[in-house]
Amino acid sequence: MSLGNAWVVLPNPAAAAGLARGARGLADEVNAVVVGADAALPGADLTVAVPAPPVGALAEGYAASIAELLQARGAQIVLLGADVSSRLLAGLVAARLGTSALTVQGVAVEGDGLVVSRTAYAGLATTTERPAGSPAVLVVAPGVLPAQEEAGAGRVEHVDMAPAPEPLRVVEVRPKAGEPVNLAAATRVVGVGRGFADEADLRLARELAAALGAELACSRPLAEGLGWLPTERYVGVSGATIRPDLYLAVGVSGQVQHMVGVNQAKVIVAINKDKNAPVFGQADLGVVGDLYDVLPALTNALAR
Ligand SMILES: Cc1cc2nc3c(=O)[nH]c(=O)nc-3n(C[C@H](O)[C@H](O)[C@H](O)COP(=O)(O)OP(=O)(O)OC[C@H]3O[C@@H](n4cnc5c(N)ncnc54)[C@H](O)[C@@H]3O)c2cc1C
């Protein structure tokens, strides 16, 4: 079952650019509104290109005009990414449409409507519900919607919009430091947690990841508390959702808020020195052992 149309909204061409390919699994026609677009969004049938905001202005200023456009074009579902600008725009557009923006961990079409799943009680429960408002405005983290192959018709329509004056002004734009991360596309992921005693010890995980051809991910404390890895690398209810073939959790306890982001991996392997760690309850394979012994042994074995 699928809907007639889905609309993807991007506050800039780089934000959640893969969302259109995911939306294809929900609707026959996938359209996009992209602020600052100069080309068709891959996966979209129609890209409505909105001019980039003037220097100092924010894409959020387009919220009212975008909401109007979505209403006029009969949008049935509106999807935005989980980055900060997209979340902001989601709330503003939803308010203009008289509905609310929902952050979802799953979306499906059932019968003639949508069913979404969301985490509740800080990840301790999952709710399954039909969004009340129409159109549904959903915030979707990378990896929640599996990407479809279909390219889309690739039409582009330029629509002139001017952002409404906002009290906030951009005073400086700086490129983000560090290498780009695309956990959602990774087929193998090594996830590291607080079991590592020191930042320098992450070298052991990096060597294993290199031997496996895997991306490195982490639990939230490593990114937000310790700052050892960028926030794009943490998975879970408030981080990325991933669907790799293999997720190897190393020194990760397996709290529900973390596992929500990885429980769609095909195979989960856990290495933890505590045999009672919750991660073993969800792992397909488990090694009870000290990561400082197990990781070098595993990397050596893979190198042979
Ligand atoms: C609202 C909310 C949202 C949250 N969102 C997220 C989220 O999105 N993602 C997320 O990850 N967390 C999230 N959390 C935090 C989450 O609840 C856990 O606190 C966190 O995931 C724990 O990280 P950890 O497993 O790295 O650390 P710990 O829970 O401290 O676990 C460390 C593990 O390492 C093991 N260990 C220690 N030394 C070794 C060794 N030498 N060898 C092998 N194993 C060893 C220990 O036995 C332990 O199991 C959230 C929490 C809240 C309240």
PDB file of C-alpha atoms and ligand atoms in Angstrom, residues 122 192-195 218-222 234-239 251-255 257-258 271-274 277 289-292, ligand 1:
ATOM      1  CA  ALA A 122      12.975   7.982  27.212  1.00  0.00           C
ATOM      2  CA  VAL A 192      32.033   1.769  21.026  1.00  0.00           C
ATOM      3  CA  GLY A 193      30.923   2.618  24.542  1.00  0.00           C
ATOM      4  CA  ARG A 194      32.132   3.626  27.951  1.00  0.00           C
ATOM      5  CA  GLY A 195      33.954   0.323  28.314  1.00  0.00           C
ATOM      6  CA  CYS A 218      29.371   5.108  19.560  1.00  0.00           C
ATOM      7  CA  SER A 219      27.011   5.412  22.489  1.00  0.00           C
ATOM      8  CA  ARG A 220      25.816   8.873  23.461  1.00  0.00           C
ATOM      9  CA  PRO A 221      28.149   9.446  26.430  1.00  0.00           C
ATOM     10  CA  LEU A 222      31.188   9.132  24.166  1.00  0.00           C
ATOM     11  CA  TYR A 234      26.197   8.190  18.132  1.00  0.00           C
ATOM     12  CA  VAL A 235      23.277   5.874  17.634  1.00  0.00           C
ATOM     13  CA  GLY A 236      20.070   5.528  19.568  1.00  0.00           C
ATOM     14  CA  VAL A 237      16.809   7.177  20.367  1.00  0.00           C
ATOM     15  CA  SER A 238      18.277  10.650  20.150  1.00  0.00           C
ATOM     16  CA  GLY A 239      21.011   9.772  17.631  1.00  0.00           C
ATOM     17  CA  GLY A 251      32.063  -1.986  25.764  1.00  0.00           C
ATOM     18  CA  VAL A 252      28.454  -0.874  25.294  1.00  0.00           C
ATOM     19  CA  SER A 253      26.029  -1.858  28.077  1.00  0.00           C
ATOM     20  CA  GLY A 254      23.042  -2.059  25.720  1.00  0.00           C
ATOM     21  CA  GLN A 255      20.628   0.351  27.392  1.00  0.00           C
ATOM     22  CA  GLN A 257      18.026   4.165  24.410  1.00  0.00           C
ATOM     23  CA  HIS A 258      21.082   2.895  22.539  1.00  0.00           C
ATOM     24  CA  ILE A 271      31.804  -7.778  23.456  1.00  0.00           C
ATOM     25  CA  ASN A 272      31.426  -6.941  27.135  1.00  0.00           C
ATOM     26  CA  LYS A 273      33.213  -8.072  30.275  1.00  0.00           C
ATOM     27  CA  ASP A 274      29.974  -8.224  32.276  1.00  0.00           C
ATOM     28  CA  ALA A 277      25.125  -6.659  30.513  1.00  0.00           C
ATOM     29  CA  GLY A 289      35.588 -10.747  27.864  1.00  0.00           C
ATOM     30  CA  ASP A 290      37.795  -7.730  28.303  1.00  0.00           C
ATOM     31  CA  LEU A 291      37.803  -5.629  25.142  1.00  0.00           C
ATOM     32  CA  TYR A 292      41.508  -4.938  25.662  1.00  0.00           C
TER      33      TYR A 292
HETATM   34  C1  LIG B   1      16.365  10.622  27.275  1.00  0.00           C
HETATM   35  C2  LIG B   1      17.602   9.802  27.040  1.00  0.00           C
HETATM   36  C3  LIG B   1      18.038   9.618  25.751  1.00  0.00           C
HETATM   37  C4  LIG B   1      19.175   8.851  25.489  1.00  0.00           C
HETATM   38  N1  LIG B   1      19.573   8.655  24.201  1.00  0.00           N
HETATM   39  C5  LIG B   1      20.641   7.864  23.956  1.00  0.00           C
HETATM   40  C6  LIG B   1      21.022   7.557  22.621  1.00  0.00           C
HETATM   41  O1  LIG B   1      20.422   8.020  21.648  1.00  0.00           O
HETATM   42  N2  LIG B   1      22.097   6.757  22.440  1.00  0.00           N
HETATM   43  C7  LIG B   1      22.807   6.218  23.481  1.00  0.00           C
HETATM   44  O2  LIG B   1      23.781   5.487  23.229  1.00  0.00           O
HETATM   45  N3  LIG B   1      22.447   6.477  24.748  1.00  0.00           N
HETATM   46  C8  LIG B   1      21.410   7.283  25.001  1.00  0.00           C
HETATM   47  N4  LIG B   1      21.064   7.551  26.298  1.00  0.00           N
HETATM   48  C9  LIG B   1      21.967   7.074  27.382  1.00  0.00           C
HETATM   49  C10 LIG B   1      21.719   5.607  27.715  1.00  0.00           C
HETATM   50  O3  LIG B   1      20.660   5.488  28.633  1.00  0.00           O
HETATM   51  C11 LIG B   1      22.974   4.975  28.337  1.00  0.00           C
HETATM   52  O4  LIG B   1      23.354   5.729  29.470  1.00  0.00           O
HETATM   53  C12 LIG B   1      24.156   4.913  27.386  1.00  0.00           C
HETATM   54  O5  LIG B   1      23.769   4.317  26.172  1.00  0.00           O
HETATM   55  C13 LIG B   1      25.257   4.070  28.029  1.00  0.00           C
HETATM   56  O6  LIG B   1      26.413   4.140  27.262  1.00  0.00           O
HETATM   57  P1  LIG B   1      27.505   2.994  27.349  1.00  0.00           P
HETATM   58  O7  LIG B   1      26.849   1.690  27.059  1.00  0.00           O
HETATM   59  O8  LIG B   1      28.621   3.424  26.504  1.00  0.00           O
HETATM   60  O9  LIG B   1      28.004   3.093  28.856  1.00  0.00           O
HETATM   61  P2  LIG B   1      27.721   2.206  30.127  1.00  0.00           P
HETATM   62  O10 LIG B   1      26.256   2.015  30.359  1.00  0.00           O
HETATM   63  O11 LIG B   1      28.520   2.811  31.227  1.00  0.00           O
HETATM   64  O12 LIG B   1      28.312   0.790  29.744  1.00  0.00           O
HETATM   65  C14 LIG B   1      29.677   0.503  29.584  1.00  0.00           C
HETATM   66  C15 LIG B   1      29.779  -0.991  29.392  1.00  0.00           C
HETATM   67  O13 LIG B   1      31.132  -1.327  29.145  1.00  0.00           O
HETATM   68  C16 LIG B   1      31.405  -2.538  29.792  1.00  0.00           C
HETATM   69  N5  LIG B   1      32.872  -2.564  29.999  1.00  0.00           N
HETATM   70  C17 LIG B   1      33.608  -1.822  30.869  1.00  0.00           C
HETATM   71  N6  LIG B   1      34.916  -2.090  30.726  1.00  0.00           N
HETATM   72  C18 LIG B   1      34.993  -3.038  29.774  1.00  0.00           C
HETATM   73  C19 LIG B   1      36.101  -3.745  29.180  1.00  0.00           C
HETATM   74  N7  LIG B   1      37.363  -3.502  29.549  1.00  0.00           N
HETATM   75  N8  LIG B   1      35.832  -4.678  28.238  1.00  0.00           N
HETATM   76  C20 LIG B   1      34.541  -4.935  27.859  1.00  0.00           C
HETATM   77  N9  LIG B   1      33.483  -4.302  28.377  1.00  0.00           N
HETATM   78  C21 LIG B   1      33.708  -3.358  29.317  1.00  0.00           C
HETATM   79  C22 LIG B   1      30.617  -2.501  31.072  1.00  0.00           C
HETATM   80  O14 LIG B   1      30.402  -3.826  31.558  1.00  0.00           O
HETATM   81  C23 LIG B   1      29.331  -1.806  30.628  1.00  0.00           C
HETATM   82  O15 LIG B   1      28.351  -2.758  30.241  1.00  0.00           O
HETATM   83  C24 LIG B   1      19.912   8.284  26.573  1.00  0.00           C
HETATM   84  C25 LIG B   1      19.447   8.478  27.897  1.00  0.00           C
HETATM   85  C26 LIG B   1      18.317   9.220  28.118  1.00  0.00           C
HETATM   86  C27 LIG B   1      17.844   9.387  29.525  1.00  0.00           C
END
